Amino acid sequence: MLTRKKSGGKKGHRADTNNGYGVEGEKSTAHQLKYIGAEYRVLHGRRVHAGGGTQEFDHIVVGPNGVFHIDSKHWSGDIHFTGQGVERVKSRSDRGKQEEPHSQDPTAQLYRHEYVLKELFKQHRIQADLIGIVCFTHPNCRLVGTSPAFATLKLDRLVHHIKTYKPKRTLSAAEVASIEKLIKDNSK
C-alpha cells in the first residue's frame, strides 16, 4: 500500500502529495518494481528509524547487489542538475496549472535517507552497498545533467539500473532476507 497517513490528517493523505503527484509517482515506481525479479525484496512506504532519526522512504529494494533507496518524483518539464543543486523548468503544458512546490532539491532528502540506513547498518555490522536513486516518473520530464552523489533517472531505466549495478560485495540470499527483516523491524 502506498498511501500513508499524515499525522493529524485524513487516512491515506500525505503531506507531500502535491495534489496527488507524489502518490502518482510512487504508484508508478511500485508498478515498475514488480518486474525486478524474485532475488530482490521490495519495501514501499517505510518510516525507518536509526541513529536518532527517522526518515520516510518511498521505496527500498534489497538484492544481491546492494540496498537501493528510491525517491519517486512525478515532476514534468526540464530538471537540471547543476553544481548549485537542482533547477526545474516547467513544460509548456504545465505553465497554466497551479504552481507546485518543486523547488526543493530531492538529493537533500536522499542524503538524510542514506544517513539513517548507514546508521542502522553500522549498528548491526552490515556491509552492503547503499545506492540512492531519484526516479522521475512523469512522461514529460527531461533530465539534464546528473547528481554527483546519486543516480538520477527516468522510470523506464529503474529496473535495468538496479539489476546491472556492480557491487563491491555480493550479498547471499540469507543476507538479503536478513537486511529486509532488519529494515522491517526498524520501521513503521
CSV table of C-alpha atoms in Angstrom, one decimal:
chain,number,residue,atom,x,y,z
A,1,MET,CA,0.0,0.0,0.0
A,2,LEU,CA,1.5,3.4,-1.0
A,3,THR,CA,-0.8,5.8,0.8
A,4,ARG,CA,0.5,7.0,4.1
A,5,LYS,CA,-1.2,8.7,7.0
A,6,LYS,CA,-0.3,12.3,7.5
A,7,SER,CA,-0.1,13.0,11.2
A,8,GLY,CA,-3.2,14.7,12.3
A,9,GLY,CA,-4.8,14.3,8.9
A,10,LYS,CA,-7.1,12.0,7.0
A,11,LYS,CA,-6.1,8.4,6.5
A,12,GLY,CA,-4.4,7.9,3.1
A,13,HIS,CA,-3.3,11.5,2.7
A,14,ARG,CA,0.3,12.6,2.7
A,15,ALA,CA,1.7,16.0,3.4
A,16,ASP,CA,3.9,15.9,0.3
A,17,THR,CA,1.4,14.6,-2.3
A,18,ASN,CA,1.4,17.9,-4.2
A,19,ASN,CA,-2.2,17.4,-5.2
A,20,GLY,CA,-1.7,13.7,-5.8
A,21,TYR,CA,1.5,13.9,-7.8
A,22,GLY,CA,3.7,12.3,-5.0
A,23,VAL,CA,1.4,9.3,-4.8
A,24,GLU,CA,1.1,9.0,-8.6
A,25,GLY,CA,4.9,8.8,-8.8
A,26,GLU,CA,5.1,6.3,-6.0
A,27,LYS,CA,2.5,4.1,-7.6
A,28,SER,CA,4.3,4.2,-11.0
A,29,THR,CA,7.5,3.2,-9.4
A,30,ALA,CA,5.9,0.4,-7.3
A,31,HIS,CA,4.4,-1.0,-10.5
A,32,GLN,CA,7.7,-1.0,-12.3
A,33,LEU,CA,9.4,-2.7,-9.3
A,34,LYS,CA,7.0,-5.6,-9.7
A,35,TYR,CA,9.2,-6.8,-12.5
A,36,ILE,CA,12.5,-6.8,-10.8
A,37,GLY,CA,12.8,-10.5,-10.0
A,38,ALA,CA,12.5,-12.9,-7.1
A,39,GLU,CA,16.1,-12.3,-5.9
A,40,TYR,CA,15.1,-8.8,-4.8
A,41,ARG,CA,12.9,-7.8,-1.8
A,42,VAL,CA,10.9,-4.6,-2.3
A,43,LEU,CA,9.6,-2.4,0.5
A,44,HIS,CA,7.3,0.6,0.0
A,45,GLY,CA,6.4,3.5,2.2
A,46,ARG,CA,8.6,2.7,5.2
A,47,ARG,CA,9.4,5.1,8.0
A,48,VAL,CA,12.9,3.8,9.1
A,49,HIS,CA,14.4,4.9,12.4
A,50,ALA,CA,18.1,4.7,13.4
A,51,GLY,CA,20.8,6.9,14.6
A,52,GLY,CA,18.4,9.1,16.5
A,53,GLY,CA,16.5,10.0,13.3
A,54,THR,CA,13.5,8.8,11.3
A,55,GLN,CA,13.1,9.1,7.6
A,56,GLU,CA,10.2,8.2,5.3
A,57,PHE,CA,11.3,6.2,2.2
A,58,ASP,CA,9.2,5.8,-0.9
A,59,HIS,CA,10.9,2.5,-1.8
A,60,ILE,CA,13.7,0.3,-0.6
A,61,VAL,CA,15.0,-2.6,-2.7
A,62,VAL,CA,17.3,-5.2,-1.2
A,63,GLY,CA,19.0,-7.6,-3.5
A,64,PRO,CA,22.3,-9.5,-4.1
A,65,ASN,CA,24.0,-6.3,-5.4
A,66,GLY,CA,23.0,-4.0,-2.6
A,67,VAL,CA,20.4,-1.9,-0.9
A,68,PHE,CA,18.7,0.8,-3.1
A,69,HIS,CA,16.7,3.6,-1.6
A,70,ILE,CA,14.5,5.3,-4.2
A,71,ASP,CA,12.7,8.6,-4.0
A,72,SER,CA,10.0,9.0,-6.7
A,73,LYS,CA,9.3,12.4,-8.2
A,74,HIS,CA,6.4,12.9,-10.6
A,75,TRP,CA,7.8,16.2,-12.0
A,76,SER,CA,7.4,17.4,-15.5
A,77,GLY,CA,9.5,19.8,-17.6
A,78,ASP,CA,13.3,20.1,-17.7
A,79,ILE,CA,15.1,19.1,-14.5
A,80,HIS,CA,18.7,20.5,-14.5
A,81,PHE,CA,21.3,19.1,-12.1
A,82,THR,CA,24.0,21.7,-11.6
A,83,GLY,CA,26.8,22.4,-9.1
A,84,GLN,CA,24.3,24.6,-7.2
A,85,GLY,CA,21.6,21.9,-6.9
A,86,VAL,CA,18.5,21.2,-8.9
A,87,GLU,CA,16.7,23.7,-11.1
A,88,ARG,CA,13.3,22.9,-12.6
A,89,VAL,CA,11.8,24.5,-15.8
A,90,LYS,CA,8.2,23.6,-16.2
A,91,SER,CA,7.0,22.3,-19.5
A,92,ARG,CA,4.6,24.4,-21.7
A,93,SER,CA,1.7,22.1,-20.8
A,94,ASP,CA,2.3,22.8,-17.0
A,95,ARG,CA,2.6,26.6,-17.2
A,96,GLY,CA,-1.1,27.2,-16.9
A,97,LYS,CA,-1.5,24.9,-13.9
A,98,GLN,CA,-1.2,25.9,-10.3
A,99,GLU,CA,2.4,26.2,-9.2
A,100,GLU,CA,3.7,23.0,-7.4
A,101,PRO,CA,6.3,23.2,-4.7
A,102,HIS,CA,9.2,21.6,-6.6
A,103,SER,CA,11.9,24.0,-5.7
A,104,GLN,CA,13.3,21.6,-3.1
A,105,ASP,CA,16.4,19.6,-4.1
A,106,PRO,CA,15.4,15.9,-4.0
A,107,THR,CA,19.0,14.9,-3.3
A,108,ALA,CA,18.9,16.6,0.1
A,109,GLN,CA,16.3,14.1,1.1
A,110,LEU,CA,18.4,11.2,-0.2
A,111,TYR,CA,21.3,12.3,2.0
A,112,ARG,CA,19.0,12.1,5.0
A,113,HIS,CA,17.8,8.7,3.9
A,114,GLU,CA,21.3,7.4,3.5
A,115,TYR,CA,22.3,8.7,6.9
A,116,VAL,CA,19.6,6.7,8.6
A,117,LEU,CA,20.3,3.5,6.7
A,118,LYS,CA,24.1,3.8,7.3
A,119,GLU,CA,23.5,4.2,11.0
A,120,LEU,CA,21.2,1.2,11.0
A,121,PHE,CA,23.8,-0.9,9.1
A,122,LYS,CA,26.6,0.3,11.3
A,123,GLN,CA,24.7,-0.6,14.5
A,124,HIS,CA,24.1,-4.1,13.2
A,125,ARG,CA,27.5,-4.5,11.5
A,126,ILE,CA,26.1,-4.9,8.0
A,127,GLN,CA,28.3,-4.4,5.0
A,128,ALA,CA,26.3,-3.8,1.8
A,129,ASP,CA,26.4,-1.3,-1.0
A,130,LEU,CA,23.9,1.5,-0.4
A,131,ILE,CA,22.7,3.2,-3.5
A,132,GLY,CA,20.4,6.3,-3.6
A,133,ILE,CA,18.2,6.9,-6.7
A,134,VAL,CA,15.9,9.7,-7.6
A,135,CYS,CA,13.4,8.3,-10.1
A,136,PHE,CA,11.5,10.7,-12.2
A,137,THR,CA,8.1,9.2,-13.3
A,138,HIS,CA,6.4,11.8,-15.3
A,139,PRO,CA,6.4,11.1,-19.1
A,140,ASN,CA,7.0,14.8,-19.8
A,141,CYS,CA,10.2,15.1,-17.8
A,142,ARG,CA,13.6,15.7,-19.3
A,143,LEU,CA,16.7,15.3,-17.2
A,144,VAL,CA,19.7,17.5,-17.9
A,145,GLY,CA,22.9,16.5,-16.1
A,146,THR,CA,23.2,14.2,-13.1
A,147,SER,CA,23.6,14.4,-9.4
A,148,PRO,CA,27.2,13.9,-8.3
A,149,ALA,CA,26.1,11.7,-5.4
A,150,PHE,CA,23.0,9.7,-6.5
A,151,ALA,CA,21.6,8.1,-9.6
A,152,THR,CA,19.0,10.3,-11.4
A,153,LEU,CA,17.0,8.5,-13.9
A,154,LYS,CA,13.6,8.1,-15.6
A,155,LEU,CA,11.2,5.3,-14.6
A,156,ASP,CA,11.9,3.2,-17.7
A,157,ARG,CA,15.5,2.8,-16.6
A,158,LEU,CA,15.0,2.0,-13.0
A,159,VAL,CA,14.9,-1.9,-13.0
A,160,HIS,CA,17.7,-2.1,-15.5
A,161,HIS,CA,19.8,0.3,-13.4
A,162,ILE,CA,19.3,-1.8,-10.2
A,163,LYS,CA,19.8,-5.1,-11.9
A,164,THR,CA,23.1,-4.1,-13.6
A,165,TYR,CA,24.6,-2.3,-10.6
A,166,LYS,CA,28.0,-3.9,-9.9
A,167,PRO,CA,28.5,-4.1,-6.1
A,168,LYS,CA,31.8,-4.2,-4.1
A,169,ARG,CA,30.5,-7.3,-2.4
A,170,THR,CA,27.6,-9.6,-3.4
A,171,LEU,CA,25.0,-10.4,-0.8
A,172,SER,CA,23.8,-14.0,-0.3
A,173,ALA,CA,20.1,-14.8,-0.3
A,174,ALA,CA,20.3,-15.2,3.5
A,175,GLU,CA,21.9,-11.7,3.9
A,176,VAL,CA,19.2,-10.2,1.6
A,177,ALA,CA,16.5,-11.7,3.8
A,178,SER,CA,18.3,-10.6,7.0
A,179,ILE,CA,18.6,-7.0,5.8
A,180,GLU,CA,14.9,-6.9,4.7
A,181,LYS,CA,13.9,-8.1,8.2
A,182,LEU,CA,16.2,-5.6,9.9
A,183,ILE,CA,14.6,-2.7,7.9
A,184,LYS,CA,11.1,-4.0,8.7
A,185,ASP,CA,11.9,-4.4,12.4
A,186,ASN,CA,13.2,-0.8,12.5
A,187,SER,CA,10.3,0.8,10.6
A,188,LYS,CA,6.7,1.6,10.8
